[in-house]
mmCIF file of C-alpha atoms in Angstrom:
data_model
loop_
_atom_site.group_PDB
_atom_site.id
_atom_site.type_symbol
_atom_site.label_atom_id
_atom_site.label_comp_id
_atom_site.label_asym_id
_atom_site.label_seq_id
_atom_site.Cartn_x
_atom_site.Cartn_y
_atom_site.Cartn_z
ATOM 1 C CA MET A 1 66.021 147.678 93.050
ATOM 2 C CA ASN A 2 69.529 148.805 93.863
ATOM 3 C CA LYS A 3 72.621 147.369 92.232
ATOM 4 C CA SER A 4 73.747 145.167 95.159
ATOM 5 C CA LEU A 5 70.322 143.560 95.541
ATOM 6 C CA LYS A 6 70.262 142.775 91.803
ATOM 7 C CA LEU A 7 73.690 141.193 92.087
ATOM 8 C CA VAL A 8 72.584 139.035 95.046
ATOM 9 C CA VAL A 9 69.450 137.894 93.159
ATOM 10 C CA VAL A 10 71.421 137.054 89.989
ATOM 11 C CA LEU A 11 74.065 135.138 91.952
ATOM 12 C CA THR A 12 71.422 133.237 93.942
ATOM 13 C CA VAL A 13 69.494 132.237 90.806
ATOM 14 C CA THR A 14 72.734 131.204 89.052
ATOM 15 C CA ALA A 15 73.879 129.122 92.035
ATOM 16 C CA LEU A 16 70.454 127.488 92.358
ATOM 17 C CA PHE A 17 70.308 126.696 88.626
ATOM 18 C CA SER A 18 73.861 125.282 88.684
ATOM 19 C CA GLY A 19 73.044 123.141 91.720
ATOM 20 C CA ILE A 20 69.969 121.697 90.008
ATOM 21 C CA ILE A 21 71.948 120.869 86.874
ATOM 22 C CA LEU A 22 74.661 119.142 88.942
ATOM 23 C CA ALA A 23 72.081 117.149 90.921
ATOM 24 C CA VAL A 24 70.372 115.952 87.718
ATOM 25 C CA LEU A 25 73.708 115.002 86.130
ATOM 26 C CA ASN A 26 74.768 113.159 89.284
ATOM 27 C CA ALA A 27 71.491 111.220 89.386
ATOM 28 C CA TYR A 28 72.002 110.259 85.747
ATOM 29 C CA THR A 29 75.712 109.296 85.933
ATOM 30 C CA ALA A 30 75.981 107.743 89.438
ATOM 31 C CA PRO A 31 74.460 104.355 88.447
ATOM 32 C CA ARG A 32 76.739 104.159 85.389
ATOM 33 C CA ILE A 33 79.813 104.996 87.462
ATOM 34 C CA GLU A 34 78.876 102.337 90.026
ATOM 35 C CA LEU A 35 78.253 99.766 87.266
ATOM 36 C CA ASN A 36 81.662 100.469 85.709
ATOM 37 C CA ALA A 37 83.382 100.307 89.111
ATOM 38 C CA ASN A 38 81.739 96.927 89.835
ATOM 39 C CA LYS A 39 82.728 95.612 86.407
ATOM 40 C CA THR A 40 86.343 96.748 86.926
ATOM 41 C CA LEU A 41 86.436 95.127 90.369
ATOM 42 C CA SER A 42 84.958 91.879 89.035
ATOM 43 C CA GLU A 43 87.575 91.709 86.260
ATOM 44 C CA ALA A 44 90.334 92.503 88.761
ATOM 45 C CA ILE A 45 89.159 89.702 91.090
ATOM 46 C CA GLY A 46 89.327 87.267 88.172
ATOM 47 C CA TYR A 47 92.866 88.477 87.503
ATOM 48 C CA VAL A 48 94.200 88.196 91.083
ATOM 49 C CA ILE A 49 92.542 84.795 91.670
ATOM 50 C CA PRO A 50 93.232 83.028 88.369
ATOM 51 C CA GLY A 51 91.148 79.949 87.586
ATOM 52 C CA GLN A 52 88.203 80.838 89.791
ATOM 53 C CA LYS A 53 84.775 79.729 88.610
ATOM 54 C CA THR A 54 82.730 81.395 91.347
ATOM 55 C CA CYS A 55 83.385 84.126 93.859
ATOM 56 C CA ASP A 56 81.787 84.444 97.286
ATOM 57 C CA VAL A 57 81.823 87.775 99.092
ATOM 58 C CA LYS A 58 82.282 87.739 102.855
ATOM 59 C CA VAL A 59 82.426 90.853 105.044
ATOM 60 C CA ILE A 60 84.277 90.472 108.338
ATOM 61 C CA LYS A 61 84.538 93.550 110.575
ATOM 62 C CA ASP A 62 84.144 96.009 107.668
ATOM 63 C CA VAL A 63 86.699 94.180 105.478
ATOM 64 C CA THR A 64 85.344 92.627 102.295
ATOM 65 C CA PHE A 65 86.931 89.330 101.257
ATOM 66 C CA TYR A 66 86.434 87.864 97.787
ATOM 67 C CA ILE A 67 86.729 84.093 98.032
ATOM 68 C CA GLY A 68 87.468 82.422 94.687
ATOM 69 C CA LYS A 69 86.392 78.815 94.222
ATOM 70 C CA ASP A 70 87.040 76.239 91.521
ATOM 71 C CA ASP A 71 84.317 74.259 89.724
ATOM 72 C CA LYS A 72 84.214 71.755 92.639
ATOM 73 C CA GLY A 73 83.581 74.498 95.199
ATOM 74 C CA GLN A 74 87.073 74.349 96.697
ATOM 75 C CA VAL A 75 88.595 77.658 97.783
ATOM 76 C CA ILE A 76 91.548 78.463 95.509
ATOM 77 C CA GLY A 77 92.227 82.039 96.608
ATOM 78 C CA VAL A 78 91.216 85.012 98.695
ATOM 79 C CA ALA A 79 91.336 88.664 97.623
ATOM 80 C CA PHE A 80 90.869 91.938 99.466
ATOM 81 C CA VAL A 81 91.419 95.629 98.829
ATOM 82 C CA ALA A 82 94.407 97.272 100.508
ATOM 83 C CA GLU A 83 94.274 101.068 100.792
ATOM 84 C CA GLY A 84 96.720 103.686 101.942
ATOM 85 C CA ASP A 85 98.626 106.821 101.056
ATOM 86 C CA GLY A 86 101.235 106.800 98.328
ATOM 87 C CA PHE A 87 103.628 109.636 97.580
ATOM 88 C CA GLN A 88 101.000 111.864 96.002
ATOM 89 C CA SER A 89 97.688 110.034 96.120
ATOM 90 C CA ARG A 90 95.545 107.417 97.788
ATOM 91 C CA LEU A 91 96.371 103.919 96.514
ATOM 92 C CA ARG A 92 93.819 101.122 96.195
ATOM 93 C CA ILE A 93 95.350 97.721 95.536
ATOM 94 C CA LEU A 94 93.535 94.419 95.083
ATOM 95 C CA VAL A 95 95.643 91.654 96.632
ATOM 96 C CA GLY A 96 95.004 88.020 95.686
ATOM 97 C CA MET A 97 96.393 85.368 98.033
ATOM 98 C CA ASP A 98 96.384 81.600 98.436
ATOM 99 C CA PRO A 99 93.661 80.108 100.725
ATOM 100 C CA GLU A 100 96.038 79.981 103.729
ATOM 101 C CA MET A 101 97.027 83.625 103.090
ATOM 102 C CA THR A 102 100.744 82.827 103.189
ATOM 103 C CA LYS A 103 101.573 83.741 99.599
ATOM 104 C CA ILE A 104 100.567 86.523 97.223
ATOM 105 C CA VAL A 105 99.164 85.069 94.019
ATOM 106 C CA GLN A 106 98.702 88.317 92.093
ATOM 107 C CA MET A 107 98.085 92.029 92.635
ATOM 108 C CA LYS A 108 96.280 94.741 90.694
ATOM 109 C CA ILE A 109 96.286 98.501 91.224
ATOM 110 C CA LEU A 110 92.649 99.638 91.268
ATOM 111 C CA SER A 111 93.349 103.353 91.570
ATOM 112 C CA GLN A 112 96.329 105.668 91.907
ATOM 113 C CA ALA A 113 97.304 109.202 90.898
ATOM 114 C CA GLU A 114 101.020 109.149 91.571
ATOM 115 C CA THR A 115 103.561 111.366 89.779
ATOM 116 C CA PRO A 116 103.249 110.752 86.016
ATOM 117 C CA GLY A 117 106.288 109.003 84.577
ATOM 118 C CA LEU A 118 107.668 108.095 88.011
ATOM 119 C CA GLY A 119 105.194 106.914 90.651
ATOM 120 C CA THR A 120 102.765 105.670 87.992
ATOM 121 C CA LYS A 121 105.340 102.967 87.221
ATOM 122 C CA ILE A 122 103.901 101.006 90.155
ATOM 123 C CA GLU A 123 101.144 100.087 87.727
ATOM 124 C CA ASN A 124 102.760 100.264 84.296
ATOM 125 C CA ASP A 125 106.342 101.170 83.333
ATOM 126 C CA PRO A 126 106.464 102.192 79.660
ATOM 127 C CA THR A 127 110.240 102.775 79.900
ATOM 128 C CA ASN A 128 110.809 99.057 80.470
ATOM 129 C CA LYS A 129 110.658 97.677 76.928
ATOM 130 C CA THR A 130 110.827 94.004 77.977
ATOM 131 C CA ASP A 131 108.057 94.036 80.597
ATOM 132 C CA ALA A 132 106.000 97.132 81.419
ATOM 133 C CA PHE A 133 104.404 95.345 84.386
ATOM 134 C CA TRP A 134 107.662 94.225 86.023
ATOM 135 C CA PHE A 135 107.021 95.977 89.339
ATOM 136 C CA LEU A 136 103.759 94.190 90.175
ATOM 137 C CA LYS A 137 105.068 90.895 88.783
ATOM 138 C CA GLN A 138 107.646 90.876 91.577
ATOM 139 C CA PHE A 139 104.782 90.136 93.986
ATOM 140 C CA VAL A 140 103.582 87.047 92.068
ATOM 141 C CA ASP A 141 104.072 83.921 94.237
ATOM 142 C CA LEU A 142 105.877 86.010 96.848
ATOM 143 C CA SER A 143 105.825 84.628 100.383
ATOM 144 C CA ALA A 144 103.913 86.862 102.778
ATOM 145 C CA VAL A 145 104.680 84.903 105.950
ATOM 146 C CA SER A 146 107.180 87.574 106.947
ATOM 147 C CA PRO A 147 106.849 91.238 105.916
ATOM 148 C CA ILE A 148 107.848 92.145 102.370
ATOM 149 C CA SER A 149 110.797 94.524 102.122
ATOM 150 C CA VAL A 150 112.077 96.931 99.468
ATOM 151 C CA VAL A 151 115.656 96.898 98.220
ATOM 152 C CA LYS A 152 117.305 99.675 96.264
ATOM 153 C CA GLY A 153 120.494 99.464 94.214
ATOM 154 C CA GLN A 154 120.723 95.666 94.498
ATOM 155 C CA THR A 155 118.941 92.621 93.156
ATOM 156 C CA ALA A 156 115.872 91.583 95.115
ATOM 157 C CA ASP A 157 115.947 88.131 96.723
ATOM 158 C CA LYS A 158 112.484 86.607 96.342
ATOM 159 C CA SER A 159 113.274 83.926 98.939
ATOM 160 C CA LYS A 160 113.654 86.751 101.494
ATOM 161 C CA SER A 161 110.377 88.406 100.398
ATOM 162 C CA GLN A 162 112.203 91.332 98.774
ATOM 163 C CA ILE A 163 111.110 93.469 95.849
ATOM 164 C CA GLN A 164 113.157 95.924 93.798
ATOM 165 C CA ALA A 165 112.221 99.612 94.165
ATOM 166 C CA ILE A 166 111.451 101.682 91.085
ATOM 167 C CA THR A 167 114.279 104.077 90.279
ATOM 168 C CA GLY A 168 113.049 107.615 90.940
ATOM 169 C CA ALA A 169 109.916 106.375 92.684
ATOM 170 C CA THR A 170 111.235 104.776 95.855
ATOM 171 C CA ILE A 171 108.552 106.416 98.001
ATOM 172 C CA SER A 172 105.753 105.029 95.808
ATOM 173 C CA SER A 173 107.445 101.591 95.814
ATOM 174 C CA ARG A 174 107.726 101.606 99.611
ATOM 175 C CA ALA A 175 104.145 102.858 99.923
ATOM 176 C CA VAL A 176 102.837 99.861 97.960
ATOM 177 C CA VAL A 177 104.838 97.470 100.154
ATOM 178 C CA ASP A 178 103.775 99.185 103.397
ATOM 179 C CA ILE A 179 100.104 99.183 102.377
ATOM 180 C CA VAL A 180 100.211 95.515 101.355
ATOM 181 C CA ASN A 181 102.130 94.438 104.488
ATOM 182 C CA ALA A 182 99.669 96.232 106.797
ATOM 183 C CA ALA A 183 96.629 94.826 104.976
ATOM 184 C CA ILE A 184 97.977 91.271 104.969
ATOM 185 C CA GLU A 185 98.809 91.365 108.669
ATOM 186 C CA LYS A 186 95.362 92.673 109.611
ATOM 187 C CA ASN A 187 93.299 90.684 107.096
ATOM 188 C CA ARG A 188 95.055 87.339 107.555
ATOM 189 C CA ALA A 189 94.150 87.295 111.237
ATOM 190 C CA LEU A 190 90.548 88.370 110.531
ATOM 191 C CA TYR A 191 89.976 85.901 107.724
ATOM 192 C CA LEU A 192 91.629 82.828 109.244
ATOM 193 C CA GLU A 193 89.906 83.393 112.609
ATOM 194 C CA LYS A 194 86.460 83.390 110.977
ATOM 195 C CA VAL A 195 87.063 80.662 108.388
ATOM 196 C CA LYS A 196 88.991 78.074 110.410
#
């Protein structure tokens, strides 16, 4: 057997063996990954719809709505995932709203890979010693009747649906607002049309 044929055989066997190992590992870890993702989502739903006792899942035109109910079966909030591009990564945000979808109750970042120390402050700002979660807290009880806007270099006016941008991460701040605005506009119409 000549040298090139040996090399082809060795590479083929190595690639085949590596592929088998990866397939076995994927089969073993995929259920665990899915279980952890479901657990994280369930905890996040409880966070963005505080006080819920049960949660119904309703899919309307490929959008999944999580409908939180109290112990009497009354709807107390609606949540959905908003996705879009940030500065450096894809952002997945769970948005919890009141039943009429006019006000944001709470938000949680499900996944992001923004610039460490800057864009990651959309989730947690360790430089803010008084409140590391100040950015997302700006959305709590924020009216979503009109689009949310970002202000920079001035104090945000909550009555005008404004939030303060993160210094050094304005693009990530605007990305969160743009993603949430687009999702609310689309999902409010879908949800209210099917529920009312």
